[in-house]
Amino acid sequence: VSSLLVGALALGVVALTAPPANADTAVGGQRLVEHGLIVDLPAGLPKPPKVAAASYVLADLDTGQIIVAKDPHRRLRPASTLKMLTALTLLPRLDKEDTYVAHRSDVLQYGSSVGLVEGHRYTINQLFLGMLLPSANDAAHALARAGGGVGTTRKLMQAEAERLQALDTTVVNSSGLDEPGQFSSAYDIALFARAGMARSDFRRYVGMRTAEFPGELRRETYQIQN
């Protein structure tokens, strides 16, 4: 994995999770209060090209040092990038060999789906594959239920965000689907990714290109892609 990753990976300027000095200082350092382009290039690197994104972070994965950022604490809809926080919260809590029976509420999730079938039994490992390869909302919802229930998982995710000092993040669901009040920032998403990449199981899942997933019929599988 490259030690330079865009937007979703890493942070720093002062210290990655340094607490704010006062109410007017953003987590990560005084410069991160700024809303425009923030540049702190190592010697010899050219200035960054223009990027149309409203907000982003480019940083060193190993050190957490921010190299370029734009409005890094701007609160925006996280969409499926929030699944990194779901994984980070549940990977240490769930046994990947345990099984889960898909519920109707999983199957009815809107948007991207890995194709869970109501009443079918899946391993927790398969649910993580479904969530982290094709970014499946049905698998994310199933994992939340397996983690103690949707409400409990939401609280655990919020607590994990606060532990990482991802203070721009408000969690409403485990998939990242737009809901009133659900927000995050490029800075926070980078924190989630950096913490995830410190785990060998997270790296293994996100590094997989394809996997086989159970189909509707016994012994039938189909390929899912990252």
Short mmCIF file of C-alpha atoms in Angstrom, two decimals, residues 117-199:
data_model
loop_
_atom_site.label_atom_id
_atom_site.label_comp_id
_atom_site.label_asym_id
_atom_site.label_seq_id
_atom_site.Cartn_x
_atom_site.Cartn_y
_atom_site.Cartn_z
CA VAL A 117 -31.64 -13.58 0.86
CA GLU A 118 -34.08 -13.42 3.75
CA GLY A 119 -33.74 -16.49 5.97
CA HIS A 120 -30.38 -17.53 4.52
CA ARG A 121 -27.43 -18.03 6.87
CA TYR A 122 -24.14 -16.19 6.26
CA THR A 123 -20.86 -16.04 8.12
CA ILE A 124 -19.78 -12.72 9.61
CA ASN A 125 -16.74 -12.95 7.32
CA GLN A 126 -19.05 -13.08 4.29
CA LEU A 127 -20.95 -10.04 5.55
CA PHE A 128 -17.70 -8.07 5.88
CA LEU A 129 -16.81 -9.13 2.33
CA GLY A 130 -20.20 -7.90 1.15
CA MET A 131 -19.88 -4.57 2.90
CA LEU A 132 -16.27 -3.81 2.01
CA LEU A 133 -15.99 -5.10 -1.58
CA PRO A 134 -19.20 -4.05 -3.40
CA SER A 135 -20.12 -1.57 -0.62
CA ALA A 136 -23.38 -3.38 0.04
CA ASN A 137 -25.95 -1.63 2.22
CA ASP A 138 -27.77 -4.89 3.00
CA ALA A 139 -24.53 -6.35 4.42
CA ALA A 140 -23.84 -3.17 6.43
CA HIS A 141 -27.31 -3.35 7.96
CA ALA A 142 -26.89 -7.06 8.72
CA LEU A 143 -23.58 -6.40 10.47
CA ALA A 144 -25.23 -3.69 12.56
CA ARG A 145 -27.89 -6.17 13.66
CA ALA A 146 -25.22 -8.79 14.36
CA GLY A 147 -23.31 -6.22 16.43
CA GLY A 148 -26.12 -5.97 18.98
CA GLY A 149 -28.78 -4.21 16.95
CA VAL A 150 -28.99 -1.12 14.77
CA GLY A 151 -29.32 1.30 17.69
CA THR A 152 -26.49 -0.27 19.69
CA THR A 153 -24.15 -0.32 16.69
CA ARG A 154 -24.92 3.33 15.95
CA LYS A 155 -23.93 4.25 19.51
CA LEU A 156 -20.77 2.14 19.30
CA MET A 157 -19.83 3.82 16.02
CA GLN A 158 -20.37 7.28 17.50
CA ALA A 159 -18.23 6.35 20.50
CA GLU A 160 -15.48 5.06 18.20
CA ALA A 161 -15.57 8.29 16.18
CA GLU A 162 -15.23 10.31 19.37
CA ARG A 163 -12.39 8.08 20.60
CA LEU A 164 -10.52 8.91 17.39
CA GLN A 165 -11.43 12.60 17.80
CA ALA A 166 -13.43 12.49 14.60
CA LEU A 167 -15.63 15.22 16.01
CA ASP A 168 -17.22 16.31 12.74
CA THR A 169 -19.04 12.97 12.49
CA THR A 170 -22.62 12.26 13.47
CA VAL A 171 -23.68 8.64 12.90
CA VAL A 172 -27.26 7.76 12.01
CA ASN A 173 -26.83 4.41 10.22
CA SER A 174 -24.15 1.82 9.45
CA SER A 175 -24.22 2.12 5.65
CA GLY A 176 -23.70 5.85 5.14
CA LEU A 177 -26.99 6.25 3.28
CA ASP A 178 -28.21 9.85 3.50
CA GLU A 179 -30.37 10.47 6.54
CA PRO A 180 -31.16 13.71 8.38
CA GLY A 181 -28.30 14.64 10.67
CA GLN A 182 -25.72 12.20 9.27
CA PHE A 183 -22.47 14.04 8.44
CA SER A 184 -18.71 13.60 8.44
CA SER A 185 -15.67 15.38 6.99
CA ALA A 186 -12.62 14.57 4.88
CA TYR A 187 -10.52 14.88 8.04
CA ASP A 188 -12.67 12.36 9.94
CA ILE A 189 -12.90 9.92 7.03
CA ALA A 190 -9.12 10.02 6.80
CA LEU A 191 -8.92 9.19 10.51
CA PHE A 192 -11.19 6.17 9.98
CA ALA A 193 -9.14 4.92 7.06
CA ARG A 194 -5.82 5.42 8.84
CA ALA A 195 -7.08 3.54 11.91
CA GLY A 196 -8.49 0.82 9.67
CA MET A 197 -5.23 0.41 7.76
CA ALA A 198 -3.51 -0.28 11.07
CA ARG A 199 -5.56 -3.51 11.30
#
